[in-house]
mmCIF file of C-alpha atoms in Angstrom:
data_model
loop_
_atom_site.group_PDB
_atom_site.id
_atom_site.type_symbol
_atom_site.label_atom_id
_atom_site.label_comp_id
_atom_site.label_asym_id
_atom_site.label_seq_id
_atom_site.Cartn_x
_atom_site.Cartn_y
_atom_site.Cartn_z
ATOM 1 C CA MET A 18 12.592 -103.600 42.396
ATOM 2 C CA LYS A 19 15.878 -104.591 44.109
ATOM 3 C CA VAL A 20 15.977 -102.559 47.615
ATOM 4 C CA GLY A 21 19.462 -102.380 48.858
ATOM 5 C CA PRO A 22 20.638 -102.782 52.947
ATOM 6 C CA ARG A 23 21.342 -99.247 53.771
ATOM 7 C CA ALA A 24 17.717 -98.768 52.407
ATOM 8 C CA LYS A 25 16.484 -101.723 54.842
ATOM 9 C CA LEU A 26 18.634 -100.395 57.161
ATOM 10 C CA LEU A 27 17.870 -96.720 56.971
ATOM 11 C CA ALA A 28 13.649 -98.316 56.813
ATOM 12 C CA ILE A 29 14.183 -100.184 60.183
ATOM 13 C CA ALA A 30 15.958 -97.088 62.144
ATOM 14 C CA VAL A 31 13.079 -95.030 60.883
ATOM 15 C CA ILE A 32 10.046 -97.637 62.097
ATOM 16 C CA PHE A 33 12.262 -97.580 65.481
ATOM 17 C CA LEU A 34 12.727 -93.585 65.995
ATOM 18 C CA LEU A 35 8.812 -92.708 64.826
ATOM 19 C CA PRO A 36 6.906 -93.486 68.075
ATOM 20 C CA ILE A 37 9.837 -91.767 69.978
ATOM 21 C CA VAL A 38 9.879 -88.334 67.603
ATOM 22 C CA ALA A 39 6.041 -88.498 68.186
ATOM 23 C CA SER A 40 5.694 -89.280 71.738
ATOM 24 C CA ILE A 41 8.401 -85.568 71.837
ATOM 25 C CA LEU A 42 5.896 -83.543 69.538
ATOM 26 C CA VAL A 43 3.231 -84.626 71.092
ATOM 27 C CA TYR A 44 5.061 -84.069 75.083
ATOM 28 C CA ARG A 45 5.761 -80.389 73.890
ATOM 29 C CA TYR A 46 3.024 -79.434 71.783
ATOM 30 C CA GLY A 47 0.504 -81.148 72.550
ATOM 31 C CA SER A 48 -2.190 -80.264 75.539
ATOM 32 C CA VAL A 49 -2.339 -81.713 78.947
ATOM 33 C CA ARG A 50 -5.687 -82.772 80.228
ATOM 34 C CA PRO A 51 -6.806 -82.535 83.375
ATOM 35 C CA THR A 52 -5.909 -85.251 86.710
ATOM 36 C CA ALA A 53 -8.652 -86.975 88.109
ATOM 37 C CA ASN A 54 -7.875 -85.097 91.136
ATOM 38 C CA TYR A 55 -10.433 -82.145 92.460
ATOM 39 C CA GLY A 56 -7.615 -80.578 95.195
ATOM 40 C CA GLU A 57 -4.440 -79.326 93.887
ATOM 41 C CA LEU A 58 -1.782 -81.443 94.386
ATOM 42 C CA ILE A 59 1.154 -79.170 95.892
ATOM 43 C CA GLU A 60 4.854 -79.844 96.711
ATOM 44 C CA PRO A 61 4.702 -82.256 99.601
ATOM 45 C CA ASN A 62 6.351 -79.811 102.291
ATOM 46 C CA THR A 63 5.989 -80.488 106.388
ATOM 47 C CA VAL A 64 3.063 -78.368 107.234
ATOM 48 C CA THR A 65 5.079 -76.022 109.778
ATOM 49 C CA SER A 66 7.123 -77.143 112.607
ATOM 50 C CA GLN A 67 5.272 -73.798 115.122
ATOM 51 C CA PRO A 68 4.107 -75.142 118.365
ATOM 52 C CA PHE A 69 0.172 -74.168 119.269
ATOM 53 C CA ARG A 70 -1.277 -74.592 122.480
ATOM 54 C CA LEU A 71 -4.926 -76.669 122.752
ATOM 55 C CA ALA A 72 -7.463 -74.788 124.425
ATOM 56 C CA SER A 73 -7.157 -76.374 127.408
ATOM 57 C CA GLY A 74 -3.942 -75.189 127.638
ATOM 58 C CA ALA A 75 -1.712 -78.174 126.900
ATOM 59 C CA PRO A 76 0.890 -77.908 123.769
ATOM 60 C CA PHE A 77 0.502 -78.888 120.111
ATOM 61 C CA SER A 78 1.927 -80.197 117.629
ATOM 62 C CA PHE A 79 1.324 -81.231 114.071
ATOM 63 C CA ASP A 80 3.668 -84.223 114.839
ATOM 64 C CA HIS A 81 1.433 -85.123 117.287
ATOM 65 C CA LEU A 82 -0.652 -85.988 114.296
ATOM 66 C CA ARG A 83 1.715 -88.573 113.037
ATOM 67 C CA GLY A 84 0.120 -91.491 111.243
ATOM 68 C CA ARG A 85 -2.859 -89.669 110.415
ATOM 69 C CA TRP A 86 -3.949 -87.954 107.898
ATOM 70 C CA ALA A 87 -5.472 -84.583 108.540
ATOM 71 C CA MET A 88 -7.784 -82.157 107.509
ATOM 72 C CA VAL A 89 -6.330 -78.267 107.841
ATOM 73 C CA ALA A 90 -8.503 -75.322 107.663
ATOM 74 C CA SER A 91 -7.630 -72.069 109.281
ATOM 75 C CA ASP A 92 -9.503 -68.838 110.651
ATOM 76 C CA SER A 93 -9.482 -66.213 112.838
ATOM 77 C CA GLY A 94 -10.764 -67.267 116.215
ATOM 78 C CA ALA A 95 -14.489 -64.980 116.079
ATOM 79 C CA CYS A 96 -15.197 -67.732 113.332
ATOM 80 C CA PRO A 97 -17.393 -65.863 111.064
ATOM 81 C CA ALA A 98 -19.862 -67.273 108.353
ATOM 82 C CA ALA A 99 -17.340 -68.543 106.269
ATOM 83 C CA CYS A 100 -15.506 -70.427 108.942
ATOM 84 C CA VAL A 101 -18.515 -71.708 110.140
ATOM 85 C CA GLU A 102 -18.687 -73.320 106.540
ATOM 86 C CA LYS A 103 -14.979 -74.579 106.312
ATOM 87 C CA LEU A 104 -15.871 -76.424 109.262
ATOM 88 C CA THR A 105 -19.301 -77.886 108.062
ATOM 89 C CA THR A 106 -16.979 -78.980 104.727
ATOM 90 C CA LEU A 107 -14.333 -80.886 107.482
ATOM 91 C CA ARG A 108 -17.049 -82.464 109.538
ATOM 92 C CA GLN A 109 -19.431 -83.583 106.963
ATOM 93 C CA VAL A 110 -15.954 -85.177 104.410
ATOM 94 C CA ARG A 111 -14.152 -86.837 107.595
ATOM 95 C CA LEU A 112 -18.295 -88.750 108.383
ATOM 96 C CA ALA A 113 -19.341 -89.584 105.037
ATOM 97 C CA LEU A 114 -15.677 -91.368 105.091
ATOM 98 C CA GLY A 115 -17.106 -93.923 106.768
ATOM 99 C CA ARG A 116 -14.831 -96.390 108.090
ATOM 100 C CA ASN A 117 -12.110 -94.226 107.392
ATOM 101 C CA ALA A 118 -13.255 -91.675 109.060
ATOM 102 C CA SER A 119 -11.226 -92.572 112.329
ATOM 103 C CA ARG A 120 -7.750 -92.121 109.426
ATOM 104 C CA VAL A 121 -8.849 -88.761 109.373
ATOM 105 C CA GLU A 122 -8.262 -85.576 111.829
ATOM 106 C CA ARG A 123 -10.078 -82.022 111.405
ATOM 107 C CA VAL A 124 -7.718 -79.480 112.663
ATOM 108 C CA PHE A 125 -8.162 -76.200 113.119
ATOM 109 C CA VAL A 126 -6.369 -73.497 113.469
ATOM 110 C CA VAL A 127 -6.651 -69.870 114.749
ATOM 111 C CA ASP A 128 -4.347 -67.957 113.127
ATOM 112 C CA ASP A 129 -4.854 -64.287 115.412
ATOM 113 C CA GLN A 130 -5.329 -64.126 118.760
ATOM 114 C CA ARG A 131 -8.853 -64.269 119.361
ATOM 115 C CA ARG A 132 -9.960 -66.941 121.255
ATOM 116 C CA PRO A 133 -12.697 -68.900 119.607
ATOM 117 C CA ASP A 134 -16.562 -69.361 121.365
ATOM 118 C CA ALA A 135 -16.548 -72.864 122.918
ATOM 119 C CA ALA A 136 -20.158 -72.913 122.660
ATOM 120 C CA ALA A 137 -19.401 -72.019 118.345
ATOM 121 C CA LEU A 138 -17.288 -74.629 118.439
ATOM 122 C CA GLN A 139 -20.179 -77.388 119.835
ATOM 123 C CA PRO A 140 -21.540 -78.541 116.690
ATOM 124 C CA PHE A 141 -17.158 -79.569 115.079
ATOM 125 C CA GLU A 142 -16.929 -81.587 118.620
ATOM 126 C CA GLY A 143 -13.257 -83.715 117.831
ATOM 127 C CA THR A 144 -12.267 -80.414 115.072
ATOM 128 C CA ILE A 145 -8.591 -79.524 117.373
ATOM 129 C CA VAL A 146 -8.193 -76.114 117.323
ATOM 130 C CA ALA A 147 -5.338 -75.404 117.572
ATOM 131 C CA LEU A 148 -4.377 -71.670 118.715
ATOM 132 C CA SER A 149 -1.625 -69.199 117.984
ATOM 133 C CA PRO A 150 1.067 -68.488 120.494
ATOM 134 C CA ALA A 151 0.874 -64.481 122.059
ATOM 135 C CA GLY A 152 2.842 -62.661 119.932
ATOM 136 C CA MET A 153 4.487 -64.786 117.319
ATOM 137 C CA SER A 154 2.969 -64.389 113.771
ATOM 138 C CA LEU A 155 2.671 -67.554 111.670
ATOM 139 C CA PRO A 156 4.825 -67.802 108.316
ATOM 140 C CA LEU A 157 2.717 -68.442 105.181
ATOM 141 C CA SER A 158 1.880 -71.977 104.899
ATOM 142 C CA ALA A 159 -0.838 -74.273 105.337
ATOM 143 C CA ALA A 160 -1.472 -73.223 109.184
ATOM 144 C CA ASN A 161 -2.594 -69.720 108.220
ATOM 145 C CA ASP A 162 -4.262 -69.649 104.470
ATOM 146 C CA ARG A 163 -7.922 -68.788 104.913
ATOM 147 C CA THR A 164 -8.521 -69.555 101.023
ATOM 148 C CA HIS A 165 -7.729 -73.163 101.514
ATOM 149 C CA ILE A 166 -8.318 -76.281 103.056
ATOM 150 C CA TYR A 167 -4.839 -78.589 103.207
ATOM 151 C CA LEU A 168 -4.770 -81.874 103.603
ATOM 152 C CA VAL A 169 -1.331 -83.193 105.561
ATOM 153 C CA ASP A 170 -0.110 -86.371 104.751
ATOM 154 C CA PRO A 171 0.719 -89.155 107.836
ATOM 155 C CA ARG A 172 4.789 -88.331 107.786
ATOM 156 C CA GLY A 173 3.425 -84.297 107.816
ATOM 157 C CA ASN A 174 3.620 -83.485 104.992
ATOM 158 C CA VAL A 175 1.268 -81.164 103.505
ATOM 159 C CA MET A 176 0.643 -82.171 99.925
ATOM 160 C CA LEU A 177 -2.930 -81.511 98.503
ATOM 161 C CA ARG A 178 -5.730 -78.252 98.740
ATOM 162 C CA TRP A 179 -8.659 -77.275 97.847
ATOM 163 C CA PRO A 180 -10.436 -74.004 98.191
ATOM 164 C CA ALA A 181 -12.142 -72.925 101.225
ATOM 165 C CA ALA A 182 -15.696 -73.404 99.880
ATOM 166 C CA PRO A 183 -15.145 -76.921 98.109
ATOM 167 C CA ASP A 184 -17.394 -79.255 96.134
ATOM 168 C CA ARG A 185 -17.624 -81.602 98.816
ATOM 169 C CA ARG A 186 -18.581 -85.047 96.944
ATOM 170 C CA ARG A 187 -15.297 -84.045 94.858
ATOM 171 C CA MET A 188 -13.199 -83.704 98.358
ATOM 172 C CA LEU A 189 -14.646 -86.420 99.381
ATOM 173 C CA LYS A 190 -14.134 -88.974 96.328
ATOM 174 C CA ASP A 191 -10.524 -87.507 96.461
ATOM 175 C CA LEU A 192 -9.789 -88.896 99.848
ATOM 176 C CA GLU A 193 -11.393 -91.712 99.270
ATOM 177 C CA ARG A 194 -9.335 -92.472 96.623
ATOM 178 C CA LEU A 195 -6.107 -91.434 98.614
ATOM 179 C CA LEU A 196 -7.284 -93.817 101.400
ATOM 180 C CA LYS A 197 -7.689 -96.519 99.354
ATOM 181 C CA ALA A 198 -4.399 -96.388 97.715
ATOM 182 C CA SER A 199 -1.942 -95.975 101.200
ATOM 183 C CA GLN A 200 -0.706 -97.958 102.964
ATOM 184 C CA ILE A 201 0.247 -95.748 105.816
ATOM 185 C CA GLY A 202 -2.342 -93.746 108.063
#
């Protein structure tokens, strides 16, 4: 059987177009597989430009943390049990990072006007406690979301969040993966 030049050209076109058509069909109608990360990647945006105060009265801004990674949790200054659990998670995950622990800061944002008890925060020494200024309400952001723990990159962008009561091992894996791949912070 003799094949004409048009049939050969059509066969070559089909061979080259078939993978493209298949990839489009898989993209449109295929199922999405879960990612390797545990935390939810979010569209990077600045954490907040809101000014805060430290317990000592000194001013604090997230700009002070440029060049370092930061885990951010917010809650009431009364620090109920859920707050203590978040602060414990931040401390334990950071310690589990080993030699990379110095690359990560822990920030507790007091999102109401209640001043935290210094004795209650003693087990979390080294955590930066940022107090909201009196008479100022925080816009919805990583600095006042009690339902998540956020990760801020060294450029000051919020990029990842975990639930308020995360699986610590999976959270640690996320951080280890990020710190290994990161050239900054």
